[in-house]
CSV table of N, CA and C and ligand atoms in Angstrom, one decimal:
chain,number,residue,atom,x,y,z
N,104,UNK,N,-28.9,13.5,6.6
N,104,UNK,CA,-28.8,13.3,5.1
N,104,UNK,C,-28.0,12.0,4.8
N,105,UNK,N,-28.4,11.1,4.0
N,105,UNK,CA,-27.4,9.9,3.5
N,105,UNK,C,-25.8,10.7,2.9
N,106,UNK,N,-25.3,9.5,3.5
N,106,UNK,CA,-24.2,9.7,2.9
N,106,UNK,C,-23.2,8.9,1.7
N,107,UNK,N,-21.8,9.4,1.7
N,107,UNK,CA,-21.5,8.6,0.4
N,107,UNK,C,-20.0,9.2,0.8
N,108,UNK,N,-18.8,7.6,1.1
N,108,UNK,CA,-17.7,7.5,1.7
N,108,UNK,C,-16.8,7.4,0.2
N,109,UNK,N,-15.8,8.6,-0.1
N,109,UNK,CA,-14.6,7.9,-0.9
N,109,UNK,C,-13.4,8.1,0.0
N,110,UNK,N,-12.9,7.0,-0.5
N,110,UNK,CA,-11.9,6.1,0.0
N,110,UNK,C,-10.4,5.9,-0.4
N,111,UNK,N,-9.2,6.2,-0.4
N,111,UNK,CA,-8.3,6.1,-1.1
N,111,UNK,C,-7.4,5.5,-0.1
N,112,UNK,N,-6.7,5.1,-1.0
N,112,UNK,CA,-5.6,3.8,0.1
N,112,UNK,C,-4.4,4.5,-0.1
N,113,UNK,N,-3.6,3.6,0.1
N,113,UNK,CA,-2.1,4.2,0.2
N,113,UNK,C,-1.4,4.8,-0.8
N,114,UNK,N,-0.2,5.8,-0.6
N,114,UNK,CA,0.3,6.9,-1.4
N,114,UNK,C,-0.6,7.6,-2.3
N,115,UNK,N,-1.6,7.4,-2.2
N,115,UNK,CA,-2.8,8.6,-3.0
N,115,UNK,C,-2.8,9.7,-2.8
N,116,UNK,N,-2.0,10.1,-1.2
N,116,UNK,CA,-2.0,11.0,-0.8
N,116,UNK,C,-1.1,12.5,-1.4
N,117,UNK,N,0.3,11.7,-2.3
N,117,UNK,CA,1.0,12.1,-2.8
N,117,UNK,C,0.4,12.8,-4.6
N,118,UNK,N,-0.9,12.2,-4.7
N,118,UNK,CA,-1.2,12.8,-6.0
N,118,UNK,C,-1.2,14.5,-6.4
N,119,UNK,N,-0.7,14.5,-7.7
N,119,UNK,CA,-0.8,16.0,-8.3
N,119,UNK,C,1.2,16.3,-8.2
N,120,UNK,N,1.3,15.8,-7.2
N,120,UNK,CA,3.4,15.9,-6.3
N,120,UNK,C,3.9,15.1,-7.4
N,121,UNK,N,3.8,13.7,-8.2
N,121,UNK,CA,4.8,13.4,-8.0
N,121,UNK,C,4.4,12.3,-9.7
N,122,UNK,N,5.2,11.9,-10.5
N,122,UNK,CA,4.4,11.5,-11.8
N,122,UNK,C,3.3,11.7,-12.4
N,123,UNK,N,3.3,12.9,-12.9
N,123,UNK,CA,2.5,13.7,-13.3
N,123,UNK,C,1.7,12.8,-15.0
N,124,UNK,N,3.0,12.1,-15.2
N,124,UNK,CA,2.5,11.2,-16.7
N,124,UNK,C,2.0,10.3,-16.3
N,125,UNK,N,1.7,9.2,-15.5
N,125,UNK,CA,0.6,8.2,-15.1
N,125,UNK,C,-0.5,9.1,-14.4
N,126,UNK,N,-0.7,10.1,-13.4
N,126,UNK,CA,-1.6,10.3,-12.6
N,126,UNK,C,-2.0,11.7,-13.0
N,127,UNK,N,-1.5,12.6,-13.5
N,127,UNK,CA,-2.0,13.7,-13.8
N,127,UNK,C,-1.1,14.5,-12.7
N,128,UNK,N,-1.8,16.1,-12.9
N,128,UNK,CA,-1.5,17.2,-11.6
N,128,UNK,C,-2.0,17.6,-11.0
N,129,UNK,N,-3.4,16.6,-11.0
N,129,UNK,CA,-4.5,17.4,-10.0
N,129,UNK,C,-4.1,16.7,-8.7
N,130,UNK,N,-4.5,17.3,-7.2
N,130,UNK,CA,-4.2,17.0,-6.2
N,130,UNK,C,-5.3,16.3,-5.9
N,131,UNK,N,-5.0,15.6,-4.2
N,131,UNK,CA,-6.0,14.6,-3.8
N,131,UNK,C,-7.2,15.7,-2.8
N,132,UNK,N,-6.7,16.4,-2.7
N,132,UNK,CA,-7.4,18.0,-2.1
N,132,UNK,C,-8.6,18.4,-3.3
N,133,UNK,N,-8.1,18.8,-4.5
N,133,UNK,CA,-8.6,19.3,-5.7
N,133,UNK,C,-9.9,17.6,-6.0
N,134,UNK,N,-9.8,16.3,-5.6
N,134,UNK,CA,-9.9,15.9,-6.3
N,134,UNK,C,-11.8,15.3,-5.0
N,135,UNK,N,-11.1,15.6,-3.7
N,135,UNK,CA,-12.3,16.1,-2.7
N,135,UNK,C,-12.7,17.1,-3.3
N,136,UNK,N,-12.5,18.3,-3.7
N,136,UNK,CA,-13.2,19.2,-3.8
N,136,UNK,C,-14.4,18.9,-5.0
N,137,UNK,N,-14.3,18.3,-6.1
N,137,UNK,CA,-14.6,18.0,-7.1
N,137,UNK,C,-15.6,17.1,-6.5
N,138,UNK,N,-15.9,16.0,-5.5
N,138,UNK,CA,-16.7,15.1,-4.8
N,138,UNK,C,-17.7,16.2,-4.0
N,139,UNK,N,-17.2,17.0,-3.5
N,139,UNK,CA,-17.8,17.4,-2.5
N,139,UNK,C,-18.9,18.5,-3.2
N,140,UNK,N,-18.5,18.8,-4.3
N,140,UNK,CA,-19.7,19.8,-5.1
N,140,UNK,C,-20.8,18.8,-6.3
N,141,UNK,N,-19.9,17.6,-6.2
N,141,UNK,CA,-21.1,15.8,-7.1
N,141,UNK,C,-21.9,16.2,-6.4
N,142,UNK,N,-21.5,15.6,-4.9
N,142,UNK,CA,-22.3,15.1,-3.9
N,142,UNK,C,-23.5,16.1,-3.1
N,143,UNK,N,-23.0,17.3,-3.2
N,143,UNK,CA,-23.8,18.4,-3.1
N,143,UNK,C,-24.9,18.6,-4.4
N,144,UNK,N,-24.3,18.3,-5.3
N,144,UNK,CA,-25.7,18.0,-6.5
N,144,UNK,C,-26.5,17.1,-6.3
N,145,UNK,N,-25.8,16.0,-6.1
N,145,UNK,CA,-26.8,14.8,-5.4
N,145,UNK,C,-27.4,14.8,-4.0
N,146,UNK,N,-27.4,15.9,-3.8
N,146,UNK,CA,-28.1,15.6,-2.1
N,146,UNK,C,-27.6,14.8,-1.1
N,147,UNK,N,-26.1,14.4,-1.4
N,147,UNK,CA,-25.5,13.4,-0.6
N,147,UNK,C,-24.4,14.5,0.4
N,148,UNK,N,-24.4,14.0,2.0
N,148,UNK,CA,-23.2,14.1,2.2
N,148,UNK,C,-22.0,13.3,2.2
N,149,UNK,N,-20.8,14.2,1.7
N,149,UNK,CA,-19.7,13.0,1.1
N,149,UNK,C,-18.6,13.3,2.5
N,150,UNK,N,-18.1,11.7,3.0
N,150,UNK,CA,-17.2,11.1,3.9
N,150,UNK,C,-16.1,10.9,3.2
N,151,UNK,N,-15.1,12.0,2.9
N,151,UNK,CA,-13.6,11.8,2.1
N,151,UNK,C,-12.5,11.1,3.4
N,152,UNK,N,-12.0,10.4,2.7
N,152,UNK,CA,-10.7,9.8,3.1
N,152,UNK,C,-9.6,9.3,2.7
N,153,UNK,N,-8.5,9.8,3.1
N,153,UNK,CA,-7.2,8.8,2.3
N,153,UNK,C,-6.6,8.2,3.7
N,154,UNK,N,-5.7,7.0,3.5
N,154,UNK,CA,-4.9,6.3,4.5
N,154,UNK,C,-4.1,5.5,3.8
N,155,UNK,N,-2.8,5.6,4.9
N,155,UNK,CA,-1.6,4.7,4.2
N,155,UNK,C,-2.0,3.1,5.1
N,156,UNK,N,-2.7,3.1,6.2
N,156,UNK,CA,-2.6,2.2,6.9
N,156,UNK,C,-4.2,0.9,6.9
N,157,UNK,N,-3.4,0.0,6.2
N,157,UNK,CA,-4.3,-1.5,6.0
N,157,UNK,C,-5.8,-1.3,7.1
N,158,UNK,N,-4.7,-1.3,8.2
N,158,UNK,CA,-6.3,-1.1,9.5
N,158,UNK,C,-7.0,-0.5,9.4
N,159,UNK,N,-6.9,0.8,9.5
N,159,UNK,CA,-7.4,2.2,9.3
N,159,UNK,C,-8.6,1.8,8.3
N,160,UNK,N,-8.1,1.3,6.9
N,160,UNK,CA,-9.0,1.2,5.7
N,160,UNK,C,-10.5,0.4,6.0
N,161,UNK,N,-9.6,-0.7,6.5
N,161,UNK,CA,-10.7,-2.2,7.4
N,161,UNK,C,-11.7,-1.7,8.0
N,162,UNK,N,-11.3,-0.8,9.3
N,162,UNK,CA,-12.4,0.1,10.3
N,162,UNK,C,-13.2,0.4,9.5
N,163,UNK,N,-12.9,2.1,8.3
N,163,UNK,CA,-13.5,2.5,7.9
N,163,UNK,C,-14.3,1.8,7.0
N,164,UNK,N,-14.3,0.9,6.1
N,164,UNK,CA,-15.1,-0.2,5.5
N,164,UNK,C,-16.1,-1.0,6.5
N,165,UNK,N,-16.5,-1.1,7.5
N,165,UNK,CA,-16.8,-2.0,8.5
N,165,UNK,C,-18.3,-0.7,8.7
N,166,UNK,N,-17.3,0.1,9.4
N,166,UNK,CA,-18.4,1.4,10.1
N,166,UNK,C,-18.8,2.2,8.6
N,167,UNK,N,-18.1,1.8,7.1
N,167,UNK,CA,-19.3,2.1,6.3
N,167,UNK,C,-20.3,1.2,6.0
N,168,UNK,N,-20.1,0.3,6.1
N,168,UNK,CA,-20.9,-1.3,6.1
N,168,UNK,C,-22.6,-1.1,7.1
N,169,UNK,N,-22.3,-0.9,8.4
N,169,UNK,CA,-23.0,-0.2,9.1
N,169,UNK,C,-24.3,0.7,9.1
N,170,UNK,N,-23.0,1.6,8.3
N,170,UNK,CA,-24.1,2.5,7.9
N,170,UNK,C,-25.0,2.7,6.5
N,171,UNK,N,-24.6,1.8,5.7
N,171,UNK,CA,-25.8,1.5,4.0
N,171,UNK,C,-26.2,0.3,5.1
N,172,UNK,N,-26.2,-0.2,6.4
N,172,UNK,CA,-27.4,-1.4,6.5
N,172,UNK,C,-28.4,-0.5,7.5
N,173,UNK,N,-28.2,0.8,8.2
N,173,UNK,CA,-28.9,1.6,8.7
N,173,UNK,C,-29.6,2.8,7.9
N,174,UNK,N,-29.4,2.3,6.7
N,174,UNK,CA,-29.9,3.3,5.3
N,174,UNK,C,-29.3,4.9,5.5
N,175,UNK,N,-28.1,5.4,6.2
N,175,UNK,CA,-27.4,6.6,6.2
N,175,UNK,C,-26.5,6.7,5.1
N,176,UNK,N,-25.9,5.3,4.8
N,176,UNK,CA,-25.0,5.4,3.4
N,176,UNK,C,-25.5,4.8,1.9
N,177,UNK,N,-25.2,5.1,1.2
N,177,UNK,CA,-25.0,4.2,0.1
N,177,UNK,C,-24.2,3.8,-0.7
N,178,UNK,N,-23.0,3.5,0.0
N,178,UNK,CA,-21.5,2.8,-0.4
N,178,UNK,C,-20.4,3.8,0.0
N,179,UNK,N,-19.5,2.7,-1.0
N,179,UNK,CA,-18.6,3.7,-1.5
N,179,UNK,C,-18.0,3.6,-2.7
N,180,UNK,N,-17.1,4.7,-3.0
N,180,UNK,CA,-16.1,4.4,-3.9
N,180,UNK,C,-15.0,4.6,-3.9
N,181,UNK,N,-14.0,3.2,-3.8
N,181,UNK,CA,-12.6,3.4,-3.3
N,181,UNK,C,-12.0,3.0,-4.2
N,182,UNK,N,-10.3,3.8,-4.5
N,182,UNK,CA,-9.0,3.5,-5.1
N,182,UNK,C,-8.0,3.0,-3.8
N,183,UNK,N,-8.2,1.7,-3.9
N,183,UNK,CA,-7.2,0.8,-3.0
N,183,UNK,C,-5.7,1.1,-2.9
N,184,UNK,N,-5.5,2.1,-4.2
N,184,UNK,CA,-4.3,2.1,-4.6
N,184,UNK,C,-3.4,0.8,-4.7
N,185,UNK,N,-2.2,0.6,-3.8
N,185,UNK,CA,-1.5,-0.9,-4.3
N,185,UNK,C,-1.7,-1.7,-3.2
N,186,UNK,N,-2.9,-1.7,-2.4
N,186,UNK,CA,-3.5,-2.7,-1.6
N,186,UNK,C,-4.7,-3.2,-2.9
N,187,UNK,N,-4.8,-2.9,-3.9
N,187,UNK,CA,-5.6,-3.4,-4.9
N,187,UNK,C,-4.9,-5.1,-5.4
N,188,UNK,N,-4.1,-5.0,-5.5
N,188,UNK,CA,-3.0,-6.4,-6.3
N,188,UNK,C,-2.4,-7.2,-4.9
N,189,UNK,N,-3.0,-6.8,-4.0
N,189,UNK,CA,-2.2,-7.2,-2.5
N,189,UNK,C,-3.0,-8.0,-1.5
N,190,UNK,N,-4.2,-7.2,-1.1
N,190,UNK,CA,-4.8,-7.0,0.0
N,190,UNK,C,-6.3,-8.1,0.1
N,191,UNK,N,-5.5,-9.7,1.0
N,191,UNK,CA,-7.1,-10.3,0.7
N,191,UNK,C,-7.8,-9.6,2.0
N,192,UNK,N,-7.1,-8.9,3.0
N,192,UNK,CA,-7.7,-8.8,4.2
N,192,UNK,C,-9.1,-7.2,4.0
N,193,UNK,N,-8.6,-6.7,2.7
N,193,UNK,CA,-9.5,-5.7,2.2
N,193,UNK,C,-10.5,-5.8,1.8
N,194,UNK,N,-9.9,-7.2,0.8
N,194,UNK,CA,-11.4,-7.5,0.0
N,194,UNK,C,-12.4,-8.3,0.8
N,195,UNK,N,-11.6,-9.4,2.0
N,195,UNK,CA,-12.8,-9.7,3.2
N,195,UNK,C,-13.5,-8.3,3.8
N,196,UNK,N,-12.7,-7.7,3.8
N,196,UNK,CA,-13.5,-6.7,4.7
N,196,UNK,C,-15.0,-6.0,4.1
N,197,UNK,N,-14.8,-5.8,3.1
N,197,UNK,CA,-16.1,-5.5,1.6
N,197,UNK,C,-17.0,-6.7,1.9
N,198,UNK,N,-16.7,-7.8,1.2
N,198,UNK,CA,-17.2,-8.9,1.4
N,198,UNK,C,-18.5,-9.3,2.5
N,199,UNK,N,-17.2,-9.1,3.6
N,199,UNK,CA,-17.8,-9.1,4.7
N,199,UNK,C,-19.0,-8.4,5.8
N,200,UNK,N,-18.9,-7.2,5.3
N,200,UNK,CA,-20.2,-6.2,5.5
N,200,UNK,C,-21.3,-6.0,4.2
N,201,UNK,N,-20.5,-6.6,3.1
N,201,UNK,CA,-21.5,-6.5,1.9
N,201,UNK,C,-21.5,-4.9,1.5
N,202,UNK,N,-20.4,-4.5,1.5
N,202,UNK,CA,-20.8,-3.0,1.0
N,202,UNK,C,-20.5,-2.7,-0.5
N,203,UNK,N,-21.6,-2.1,-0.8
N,203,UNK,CA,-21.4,-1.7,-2.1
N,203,UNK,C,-20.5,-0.5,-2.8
N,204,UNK,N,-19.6,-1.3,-3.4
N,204,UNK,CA,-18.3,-0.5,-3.6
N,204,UNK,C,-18.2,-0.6,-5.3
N,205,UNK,N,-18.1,0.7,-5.9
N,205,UNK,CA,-17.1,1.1,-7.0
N,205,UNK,C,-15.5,1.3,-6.8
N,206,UNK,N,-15.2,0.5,-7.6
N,206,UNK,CA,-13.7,0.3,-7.7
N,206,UNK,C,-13.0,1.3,-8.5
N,207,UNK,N,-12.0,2.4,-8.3
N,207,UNK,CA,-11.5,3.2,-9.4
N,207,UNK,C,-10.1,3.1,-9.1
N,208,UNK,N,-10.0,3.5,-10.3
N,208,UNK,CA,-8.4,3.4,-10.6
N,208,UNK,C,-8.0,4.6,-11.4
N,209,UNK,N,-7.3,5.7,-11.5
N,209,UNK,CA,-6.5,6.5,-12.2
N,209,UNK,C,-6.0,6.6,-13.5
N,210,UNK,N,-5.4,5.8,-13.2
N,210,UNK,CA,-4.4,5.3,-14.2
N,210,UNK,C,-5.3,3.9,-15.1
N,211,UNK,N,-4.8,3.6,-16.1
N,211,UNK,CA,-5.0,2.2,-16.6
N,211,UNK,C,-4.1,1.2,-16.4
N,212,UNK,N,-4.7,0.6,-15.6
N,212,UNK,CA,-3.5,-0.7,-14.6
N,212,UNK,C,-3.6,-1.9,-15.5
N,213,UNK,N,-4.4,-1.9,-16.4
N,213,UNK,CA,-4.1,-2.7,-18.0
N,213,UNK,C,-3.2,-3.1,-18.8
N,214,UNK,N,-3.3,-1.7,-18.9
N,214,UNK,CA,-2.0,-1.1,-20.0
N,214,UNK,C,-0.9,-0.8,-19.3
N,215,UNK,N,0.0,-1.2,-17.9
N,215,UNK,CA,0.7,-1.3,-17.1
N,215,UNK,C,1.2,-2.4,-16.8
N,216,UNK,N,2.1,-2.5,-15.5
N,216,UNK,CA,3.0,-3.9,-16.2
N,216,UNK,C,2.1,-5.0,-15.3
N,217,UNK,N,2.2,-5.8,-15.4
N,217,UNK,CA,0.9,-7.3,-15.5
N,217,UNK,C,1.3,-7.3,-13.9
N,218,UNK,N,1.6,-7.4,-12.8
N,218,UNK,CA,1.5,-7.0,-11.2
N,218,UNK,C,0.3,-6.2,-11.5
N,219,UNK,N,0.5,-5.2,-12.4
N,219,UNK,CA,-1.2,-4.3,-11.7
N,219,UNK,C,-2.3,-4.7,-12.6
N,220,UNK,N,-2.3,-6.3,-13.3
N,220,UNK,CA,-3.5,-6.8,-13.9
N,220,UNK,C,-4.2,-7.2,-13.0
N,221,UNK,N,-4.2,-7.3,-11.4
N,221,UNK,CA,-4.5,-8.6,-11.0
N,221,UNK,C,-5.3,-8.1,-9.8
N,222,UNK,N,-6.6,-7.9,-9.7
N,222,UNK,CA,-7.1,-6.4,-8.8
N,222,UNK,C,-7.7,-7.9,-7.6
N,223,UNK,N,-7.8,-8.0,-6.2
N,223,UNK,CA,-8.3,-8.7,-5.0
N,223,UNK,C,-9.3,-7.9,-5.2
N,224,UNK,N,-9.5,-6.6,-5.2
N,224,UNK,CA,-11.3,-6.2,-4.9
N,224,UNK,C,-12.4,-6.4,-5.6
N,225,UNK,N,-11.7,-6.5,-7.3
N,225,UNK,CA,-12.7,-6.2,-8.6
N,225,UNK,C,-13.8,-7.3,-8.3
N,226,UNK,N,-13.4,-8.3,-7.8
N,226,UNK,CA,-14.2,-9.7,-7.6
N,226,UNK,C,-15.9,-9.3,-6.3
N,227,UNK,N,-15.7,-8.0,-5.2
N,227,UNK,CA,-16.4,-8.0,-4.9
N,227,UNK,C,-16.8,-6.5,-4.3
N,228,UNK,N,-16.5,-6.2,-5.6
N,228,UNK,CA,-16.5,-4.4,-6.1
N,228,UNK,C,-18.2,-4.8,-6.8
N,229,UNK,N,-18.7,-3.9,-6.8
N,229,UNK,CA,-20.3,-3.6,-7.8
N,229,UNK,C,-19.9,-3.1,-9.1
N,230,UNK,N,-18.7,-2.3,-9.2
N,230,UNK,CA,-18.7,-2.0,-10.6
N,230,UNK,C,-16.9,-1.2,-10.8
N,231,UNK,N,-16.5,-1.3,-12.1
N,231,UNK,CA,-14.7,-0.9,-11.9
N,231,UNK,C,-14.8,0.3,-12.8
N,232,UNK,N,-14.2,1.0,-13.0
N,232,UNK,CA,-13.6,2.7,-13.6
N,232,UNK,C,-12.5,2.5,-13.6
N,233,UNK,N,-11.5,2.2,-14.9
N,233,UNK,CA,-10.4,2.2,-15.0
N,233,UNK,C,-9.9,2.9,-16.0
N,234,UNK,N,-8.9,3.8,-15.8
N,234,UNK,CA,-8.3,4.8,-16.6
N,234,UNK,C,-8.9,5.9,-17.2
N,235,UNK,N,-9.5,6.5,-16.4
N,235,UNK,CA,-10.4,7.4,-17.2
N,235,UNK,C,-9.7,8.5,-16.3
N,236,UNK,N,-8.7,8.7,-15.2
N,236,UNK,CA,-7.7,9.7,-14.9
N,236,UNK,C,-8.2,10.0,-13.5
N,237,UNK,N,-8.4,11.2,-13.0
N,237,UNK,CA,-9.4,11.4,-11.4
N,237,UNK,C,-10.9,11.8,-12.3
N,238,UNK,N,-11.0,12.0,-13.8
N,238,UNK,CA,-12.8,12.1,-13.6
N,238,UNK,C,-12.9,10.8,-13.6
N,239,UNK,N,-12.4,9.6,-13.3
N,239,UNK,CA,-12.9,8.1,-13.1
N,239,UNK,C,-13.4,8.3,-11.5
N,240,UNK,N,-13.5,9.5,-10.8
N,240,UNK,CA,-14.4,9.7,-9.3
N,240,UNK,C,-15.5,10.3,-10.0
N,241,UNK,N,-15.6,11.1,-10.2
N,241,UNK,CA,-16.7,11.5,-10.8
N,241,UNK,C,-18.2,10.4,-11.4
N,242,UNK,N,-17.1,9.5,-11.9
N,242,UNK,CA,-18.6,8.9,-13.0
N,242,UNK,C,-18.1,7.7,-12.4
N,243,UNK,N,-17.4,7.0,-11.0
N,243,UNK,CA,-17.7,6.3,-10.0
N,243,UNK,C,-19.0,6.4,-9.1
N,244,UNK,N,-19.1,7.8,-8.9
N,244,UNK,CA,-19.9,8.3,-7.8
N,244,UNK,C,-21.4,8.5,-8.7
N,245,UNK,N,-21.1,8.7,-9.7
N,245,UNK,CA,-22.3,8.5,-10.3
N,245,UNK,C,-23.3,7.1,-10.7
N,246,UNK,N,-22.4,6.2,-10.8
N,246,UNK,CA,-22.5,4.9,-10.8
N,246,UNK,C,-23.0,4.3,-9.6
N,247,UNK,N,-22.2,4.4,-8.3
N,247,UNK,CA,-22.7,4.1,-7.3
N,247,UNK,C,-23.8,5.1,-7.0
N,248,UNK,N,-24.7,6.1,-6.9
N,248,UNK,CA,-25.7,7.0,-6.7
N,248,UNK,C,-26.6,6.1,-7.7
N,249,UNK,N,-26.5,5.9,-8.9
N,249,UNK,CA,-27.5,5.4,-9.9
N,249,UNK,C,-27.9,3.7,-8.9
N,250,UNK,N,-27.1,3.1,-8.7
N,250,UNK,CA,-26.9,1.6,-8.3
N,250,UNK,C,-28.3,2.0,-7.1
N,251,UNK,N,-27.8,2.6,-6.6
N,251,UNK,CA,-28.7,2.9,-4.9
N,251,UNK,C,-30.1,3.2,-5.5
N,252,UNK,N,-30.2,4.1,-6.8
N,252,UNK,CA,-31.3,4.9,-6.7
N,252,UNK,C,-32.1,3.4,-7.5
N,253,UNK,N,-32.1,2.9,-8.2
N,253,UNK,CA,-32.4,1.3,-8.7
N,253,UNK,C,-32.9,0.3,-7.8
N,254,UNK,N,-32.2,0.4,-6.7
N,254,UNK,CA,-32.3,-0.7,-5.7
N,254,UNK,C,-32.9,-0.3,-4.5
N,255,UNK,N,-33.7,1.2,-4.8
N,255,UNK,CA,-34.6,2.0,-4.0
N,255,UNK,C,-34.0,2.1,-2.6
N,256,UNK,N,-32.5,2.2,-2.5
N,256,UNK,CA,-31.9,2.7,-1.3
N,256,UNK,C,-31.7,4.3,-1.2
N,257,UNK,N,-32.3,4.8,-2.1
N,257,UNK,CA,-32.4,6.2,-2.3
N,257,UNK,C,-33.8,7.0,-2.6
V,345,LIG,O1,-4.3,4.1,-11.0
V,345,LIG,C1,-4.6,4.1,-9.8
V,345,LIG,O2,-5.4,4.8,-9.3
V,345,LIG,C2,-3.8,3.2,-8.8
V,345,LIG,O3,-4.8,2.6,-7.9
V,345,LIG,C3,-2.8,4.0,-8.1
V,345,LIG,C4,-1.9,3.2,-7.2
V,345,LIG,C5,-1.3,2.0,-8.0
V,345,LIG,O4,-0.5,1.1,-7.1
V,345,LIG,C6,-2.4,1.1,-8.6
V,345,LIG,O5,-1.8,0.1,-9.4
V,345,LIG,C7,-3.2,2.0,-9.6
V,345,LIG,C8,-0.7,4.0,-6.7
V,345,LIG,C9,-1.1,5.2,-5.9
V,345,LIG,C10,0.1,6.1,-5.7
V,345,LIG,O6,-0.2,7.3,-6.3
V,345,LIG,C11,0.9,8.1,-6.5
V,345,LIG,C12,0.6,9.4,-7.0
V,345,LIG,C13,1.6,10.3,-7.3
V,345,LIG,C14,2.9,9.9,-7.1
V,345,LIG,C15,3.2,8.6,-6.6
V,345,LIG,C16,2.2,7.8,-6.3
């Protein structure tokens, strides 16, 4: 079955725990589960991940790269978390395999203080979801599933 990788970068892991007024109180468990019954509507199997670690993220970007050029994936959708305003070695890594990536964000990093205006991925992201809370995975994943189904990789 194709699949479909989300992605979350550093301290994401703590969601639902801890500032409940920027991020809400749903957990990053609750927020897989919520993917995993999309993705089940969509006929997709979904590849959940969080990582605090730069490398880790790279690998997995590479070996999803891989796999949308062997038609088993059709992207992803990742929250960089604060390797978003940081990280050129992340956004090469997209780049670089050409993977088709929705960018999401939680929170509104807009309306936040101008450090989180300044996103390295948006530039070679397919498309951004910003502040629309954790249903910004939701209508990520629907974005990237529509993108695929258009470009007849589905
Ligand atoms: O709004 C988002 O989704 C962010 O990607 C979240 C990042 C932040 O650095 C970005 O600017 C915007 C932070 C993720 C850490 O999440 C936490 C959740 C609960 C408690 C503490 C951190």
């Amino acid at each position: 079955m194709t699949s479909l990788l989300v992605l979350n970068g550093p301290n994401l892991n703590l969601l639902g725990t801890r500032k409940p007024e920027v991020y809400g109180s749903t957990s990053l468990d609750d927020v897989r589960e919520s993917c995993r019954r999309q993705a089940e509507e969509l006929g997709l199997d979904l590849d959940f991940r969080q990582s605090n670690h730069e490398g880790e993220l790279i690998d997995r970007i590479h070996a999803c790269g891989q796999e949308v050029r062997a038609g088993l994936s059709i992207g992803a959708v990742y929250n960089p978390g604060g390797h978003t305003h940081t990280s050129i070695a992340l956004r090469d890594a997209i780049e670089g395999v050409e993977l088709p990536v929705i960018e999401v964000h939680i929170s509104n990093v807009h309306a936040r203080e101008e450090f989180r205006h300044h996103s390295y991925i948006s530039p070679v992201a397919r498309g951004v979801v910003v502040g629309f809370g954790v249903l910004g995975y939701r209508l990520a994943v629907t974005g990237l599933y529509e993108l695929a189904r258009q470009e007849g990789r589905l």
